PDB file of N, CA and C in Angstrom:
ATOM      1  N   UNK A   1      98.032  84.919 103.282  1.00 51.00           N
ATOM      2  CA  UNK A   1      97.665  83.527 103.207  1.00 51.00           C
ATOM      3  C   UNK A   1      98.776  82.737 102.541  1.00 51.00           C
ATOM      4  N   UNK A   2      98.981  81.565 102.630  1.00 57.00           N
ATOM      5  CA  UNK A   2      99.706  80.742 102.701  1.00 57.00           C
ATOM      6  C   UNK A   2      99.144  79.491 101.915  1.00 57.00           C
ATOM      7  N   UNK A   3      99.183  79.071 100.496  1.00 58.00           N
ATOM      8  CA  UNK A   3      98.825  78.576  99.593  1.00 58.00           C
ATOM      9  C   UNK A   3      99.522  77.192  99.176  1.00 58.00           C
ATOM     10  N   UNK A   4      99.303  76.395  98.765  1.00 71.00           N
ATOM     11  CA  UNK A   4      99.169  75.303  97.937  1.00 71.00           C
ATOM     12  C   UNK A   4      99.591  75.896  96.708  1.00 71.00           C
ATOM     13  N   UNK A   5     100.528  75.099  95.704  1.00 73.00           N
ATOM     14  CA  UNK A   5     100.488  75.650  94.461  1.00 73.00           C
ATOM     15  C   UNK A   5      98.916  75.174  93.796  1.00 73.00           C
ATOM     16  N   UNK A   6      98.554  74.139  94.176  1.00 78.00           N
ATOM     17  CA  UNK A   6      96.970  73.600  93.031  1.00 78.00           C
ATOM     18  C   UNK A   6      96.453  74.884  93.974  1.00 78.00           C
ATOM     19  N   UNK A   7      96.031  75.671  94.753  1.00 80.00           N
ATOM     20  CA  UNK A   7      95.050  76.584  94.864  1.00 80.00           C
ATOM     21  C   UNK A   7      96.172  77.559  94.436  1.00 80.00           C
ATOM     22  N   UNK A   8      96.880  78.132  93.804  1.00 79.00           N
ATOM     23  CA  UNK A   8      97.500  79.044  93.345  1.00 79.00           C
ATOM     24  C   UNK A   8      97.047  79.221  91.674  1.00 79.00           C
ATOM     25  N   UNK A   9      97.126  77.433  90.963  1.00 83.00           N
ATOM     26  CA  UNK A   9      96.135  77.798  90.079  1.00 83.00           C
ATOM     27  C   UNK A   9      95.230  77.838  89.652  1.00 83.00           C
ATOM     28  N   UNK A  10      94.289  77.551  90.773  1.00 87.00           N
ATOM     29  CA  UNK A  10      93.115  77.947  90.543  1.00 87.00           C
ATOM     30  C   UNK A  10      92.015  78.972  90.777  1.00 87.00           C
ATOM     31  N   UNK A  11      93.163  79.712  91.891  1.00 86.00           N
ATOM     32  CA  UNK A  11      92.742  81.521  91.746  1.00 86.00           C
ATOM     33  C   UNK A  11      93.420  82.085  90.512  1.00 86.00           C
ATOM     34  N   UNK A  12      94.911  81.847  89.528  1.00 88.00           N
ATOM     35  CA  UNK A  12      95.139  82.033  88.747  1.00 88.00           C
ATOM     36  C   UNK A  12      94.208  82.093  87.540  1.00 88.00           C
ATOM     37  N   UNK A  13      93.336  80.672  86.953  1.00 91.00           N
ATOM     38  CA  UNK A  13      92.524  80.820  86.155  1.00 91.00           C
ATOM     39  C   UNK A  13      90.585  81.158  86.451  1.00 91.00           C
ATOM     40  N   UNK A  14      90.731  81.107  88.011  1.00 92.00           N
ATOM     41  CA  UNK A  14      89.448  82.147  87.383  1.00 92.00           C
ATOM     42  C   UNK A  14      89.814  83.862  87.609  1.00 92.00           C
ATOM     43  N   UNK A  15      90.464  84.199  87.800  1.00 92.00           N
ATOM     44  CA  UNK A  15      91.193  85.416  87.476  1.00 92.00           C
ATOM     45  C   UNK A  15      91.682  85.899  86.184  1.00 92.00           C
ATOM     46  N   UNK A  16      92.342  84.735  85.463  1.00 93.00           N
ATOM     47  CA  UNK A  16      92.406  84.474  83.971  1.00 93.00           C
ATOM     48  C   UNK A  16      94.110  85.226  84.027  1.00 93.00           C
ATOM     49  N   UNK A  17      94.935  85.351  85.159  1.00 93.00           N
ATOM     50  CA  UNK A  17      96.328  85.222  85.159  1.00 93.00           C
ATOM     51  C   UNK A  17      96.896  84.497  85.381  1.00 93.00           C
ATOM     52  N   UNK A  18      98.566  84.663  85.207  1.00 90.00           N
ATOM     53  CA  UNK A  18      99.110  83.211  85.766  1.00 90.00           C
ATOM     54  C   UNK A  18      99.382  83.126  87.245  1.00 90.00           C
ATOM     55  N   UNK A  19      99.559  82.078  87.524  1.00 85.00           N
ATOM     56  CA  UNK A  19      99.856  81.269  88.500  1.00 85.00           C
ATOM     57  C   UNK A  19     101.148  81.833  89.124  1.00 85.00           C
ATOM     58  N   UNK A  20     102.229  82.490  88.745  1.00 87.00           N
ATOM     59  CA  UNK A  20     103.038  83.406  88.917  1.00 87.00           C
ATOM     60  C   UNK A  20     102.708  84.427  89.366  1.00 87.00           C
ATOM     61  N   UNK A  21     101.741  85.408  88.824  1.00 90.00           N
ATOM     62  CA  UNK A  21     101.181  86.636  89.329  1.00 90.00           C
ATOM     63  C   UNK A  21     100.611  86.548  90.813  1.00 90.00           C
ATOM     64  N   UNK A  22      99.851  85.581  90.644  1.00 87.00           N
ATOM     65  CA  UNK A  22      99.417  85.139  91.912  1.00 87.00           C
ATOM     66  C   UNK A  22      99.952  85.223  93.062  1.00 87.00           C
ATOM     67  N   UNK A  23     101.233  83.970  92.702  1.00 87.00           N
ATOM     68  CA  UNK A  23     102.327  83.870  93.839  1.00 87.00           C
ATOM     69  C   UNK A  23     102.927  85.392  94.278  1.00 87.00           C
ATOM     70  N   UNK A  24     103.353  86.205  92.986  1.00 92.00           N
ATOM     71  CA  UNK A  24     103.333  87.482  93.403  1.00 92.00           C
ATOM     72  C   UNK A  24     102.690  88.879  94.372  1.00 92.00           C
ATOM     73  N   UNK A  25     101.785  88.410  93.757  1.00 91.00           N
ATOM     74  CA  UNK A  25     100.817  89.288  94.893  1.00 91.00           C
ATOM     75  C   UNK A  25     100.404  88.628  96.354  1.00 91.00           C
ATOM     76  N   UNK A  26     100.504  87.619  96.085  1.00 89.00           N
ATOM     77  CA  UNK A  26     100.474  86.661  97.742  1.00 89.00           C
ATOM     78  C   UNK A  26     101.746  87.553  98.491  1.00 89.00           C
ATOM     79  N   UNK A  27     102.658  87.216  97.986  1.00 93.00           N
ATOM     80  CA  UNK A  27     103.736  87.656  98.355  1.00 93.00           C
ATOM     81  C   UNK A  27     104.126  88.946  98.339  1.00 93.00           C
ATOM     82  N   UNK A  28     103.652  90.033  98.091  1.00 94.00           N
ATOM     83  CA  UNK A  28     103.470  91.311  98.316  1.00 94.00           C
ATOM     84  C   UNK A  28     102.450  91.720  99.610  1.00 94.00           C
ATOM     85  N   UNK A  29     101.283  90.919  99.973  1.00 93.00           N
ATOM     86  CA  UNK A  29     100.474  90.640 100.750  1.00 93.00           C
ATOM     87  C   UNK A  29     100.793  90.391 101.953  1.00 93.00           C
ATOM     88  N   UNK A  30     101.549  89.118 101.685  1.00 93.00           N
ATOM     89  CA  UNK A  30     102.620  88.853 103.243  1.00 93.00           C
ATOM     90  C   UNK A  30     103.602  89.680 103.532  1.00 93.00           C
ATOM     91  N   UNK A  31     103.908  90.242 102.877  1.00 93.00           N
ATOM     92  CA  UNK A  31     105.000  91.652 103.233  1.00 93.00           C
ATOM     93  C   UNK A  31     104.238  92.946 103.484  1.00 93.00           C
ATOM     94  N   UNK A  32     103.102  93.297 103.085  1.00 92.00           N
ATOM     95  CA  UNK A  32     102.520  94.297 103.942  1.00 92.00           C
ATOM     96  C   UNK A  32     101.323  93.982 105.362  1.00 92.00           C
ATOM     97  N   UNK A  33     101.706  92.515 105.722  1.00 94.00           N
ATOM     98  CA  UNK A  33     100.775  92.182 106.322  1.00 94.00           C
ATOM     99  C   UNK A  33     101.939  92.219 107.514  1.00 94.00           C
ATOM    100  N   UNK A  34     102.977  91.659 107.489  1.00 94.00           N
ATOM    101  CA  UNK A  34     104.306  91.796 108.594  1.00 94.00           C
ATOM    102  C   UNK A  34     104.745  93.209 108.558  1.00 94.00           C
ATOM    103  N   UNK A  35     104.675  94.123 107.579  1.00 92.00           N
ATOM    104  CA  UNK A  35     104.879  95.467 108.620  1.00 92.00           C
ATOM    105  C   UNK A  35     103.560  96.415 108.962  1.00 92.00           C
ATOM    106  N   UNK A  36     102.130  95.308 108.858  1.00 92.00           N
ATOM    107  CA  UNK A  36     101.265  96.201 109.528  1.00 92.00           C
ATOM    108  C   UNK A  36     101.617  95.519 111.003  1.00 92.00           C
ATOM    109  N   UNK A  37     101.720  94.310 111.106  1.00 95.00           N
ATOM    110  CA  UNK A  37     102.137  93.942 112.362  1.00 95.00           C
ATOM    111  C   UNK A  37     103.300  94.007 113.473  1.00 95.00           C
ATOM    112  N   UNK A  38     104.143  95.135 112.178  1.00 94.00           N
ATOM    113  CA  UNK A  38     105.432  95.648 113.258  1.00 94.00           C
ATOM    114  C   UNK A  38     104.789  97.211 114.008  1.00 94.00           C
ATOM    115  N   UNK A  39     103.835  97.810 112.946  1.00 93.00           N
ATOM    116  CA  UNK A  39     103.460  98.311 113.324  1.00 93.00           C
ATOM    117  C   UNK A  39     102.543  98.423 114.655  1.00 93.00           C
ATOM    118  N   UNK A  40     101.549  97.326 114.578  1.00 94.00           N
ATOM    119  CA  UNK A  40     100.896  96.828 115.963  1.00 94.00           C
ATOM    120  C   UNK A  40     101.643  96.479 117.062  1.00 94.00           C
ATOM    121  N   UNK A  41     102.736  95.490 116.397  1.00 95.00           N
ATOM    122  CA  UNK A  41     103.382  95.784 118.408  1.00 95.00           C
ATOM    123  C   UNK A  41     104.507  97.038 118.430  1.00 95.00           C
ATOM    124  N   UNK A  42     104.238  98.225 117.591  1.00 93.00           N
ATOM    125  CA  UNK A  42     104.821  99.111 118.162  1.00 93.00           C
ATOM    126  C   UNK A  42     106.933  99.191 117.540  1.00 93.00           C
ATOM    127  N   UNK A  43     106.786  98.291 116.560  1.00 93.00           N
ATOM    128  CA  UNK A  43     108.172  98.344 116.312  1.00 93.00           C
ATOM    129  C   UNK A  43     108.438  99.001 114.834  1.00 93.00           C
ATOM    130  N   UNK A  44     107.430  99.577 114.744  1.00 91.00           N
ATOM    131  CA  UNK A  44     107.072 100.461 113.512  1.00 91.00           C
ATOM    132  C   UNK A  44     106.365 101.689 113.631  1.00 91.00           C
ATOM    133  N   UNK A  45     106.860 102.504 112.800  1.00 90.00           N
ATOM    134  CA  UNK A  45     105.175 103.717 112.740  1.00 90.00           C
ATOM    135  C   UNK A  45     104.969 103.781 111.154  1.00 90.00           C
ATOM    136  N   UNK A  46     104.051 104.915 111.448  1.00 84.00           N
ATOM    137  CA  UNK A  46     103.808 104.678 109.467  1.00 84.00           C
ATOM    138  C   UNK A  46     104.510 105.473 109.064  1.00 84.00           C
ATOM    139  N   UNK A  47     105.003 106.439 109.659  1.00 86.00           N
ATOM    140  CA  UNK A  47     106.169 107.233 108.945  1.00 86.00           C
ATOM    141  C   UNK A  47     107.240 106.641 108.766  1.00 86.00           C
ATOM    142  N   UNK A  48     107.576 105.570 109.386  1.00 82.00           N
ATOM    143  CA  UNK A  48     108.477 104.595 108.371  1.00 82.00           C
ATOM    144  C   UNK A  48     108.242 103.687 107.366  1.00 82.00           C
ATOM    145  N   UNK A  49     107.005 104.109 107.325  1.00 77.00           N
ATOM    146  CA  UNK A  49     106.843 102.577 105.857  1.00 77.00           C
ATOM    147  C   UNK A  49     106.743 103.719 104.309  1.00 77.00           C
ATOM    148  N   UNK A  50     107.326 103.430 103.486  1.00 68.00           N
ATOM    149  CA  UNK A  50     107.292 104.750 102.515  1.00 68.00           C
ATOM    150  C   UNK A  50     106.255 104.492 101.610  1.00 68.00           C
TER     151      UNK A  50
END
């Protein structure tokens, strides 16, 4: 997902982290979400993802 910083902190505080962490894990999110989808069209397998 693809966020707004004002909804960044406001999953931040009812989570009770920062607004940083957040962005972090968004962004860890979108990076395993593009190589499940290299995987789907086939330009991946899982034996390449370590």
């Amino acid at each position: 997902m693809r966020f707004n910083k004002y909804l960044f902190i406001e999953i931040a505080d009812a989570l009770h982290i920062s607004d940083e962490e957040v962005e972090l894990i968004d962004k860890v999110n979108q990076e395993h979400l593009a190589k499940l989808e290299m995987i789907r069209l086939g330009w991946l397998s899982l034996s390449d993802i370590n």
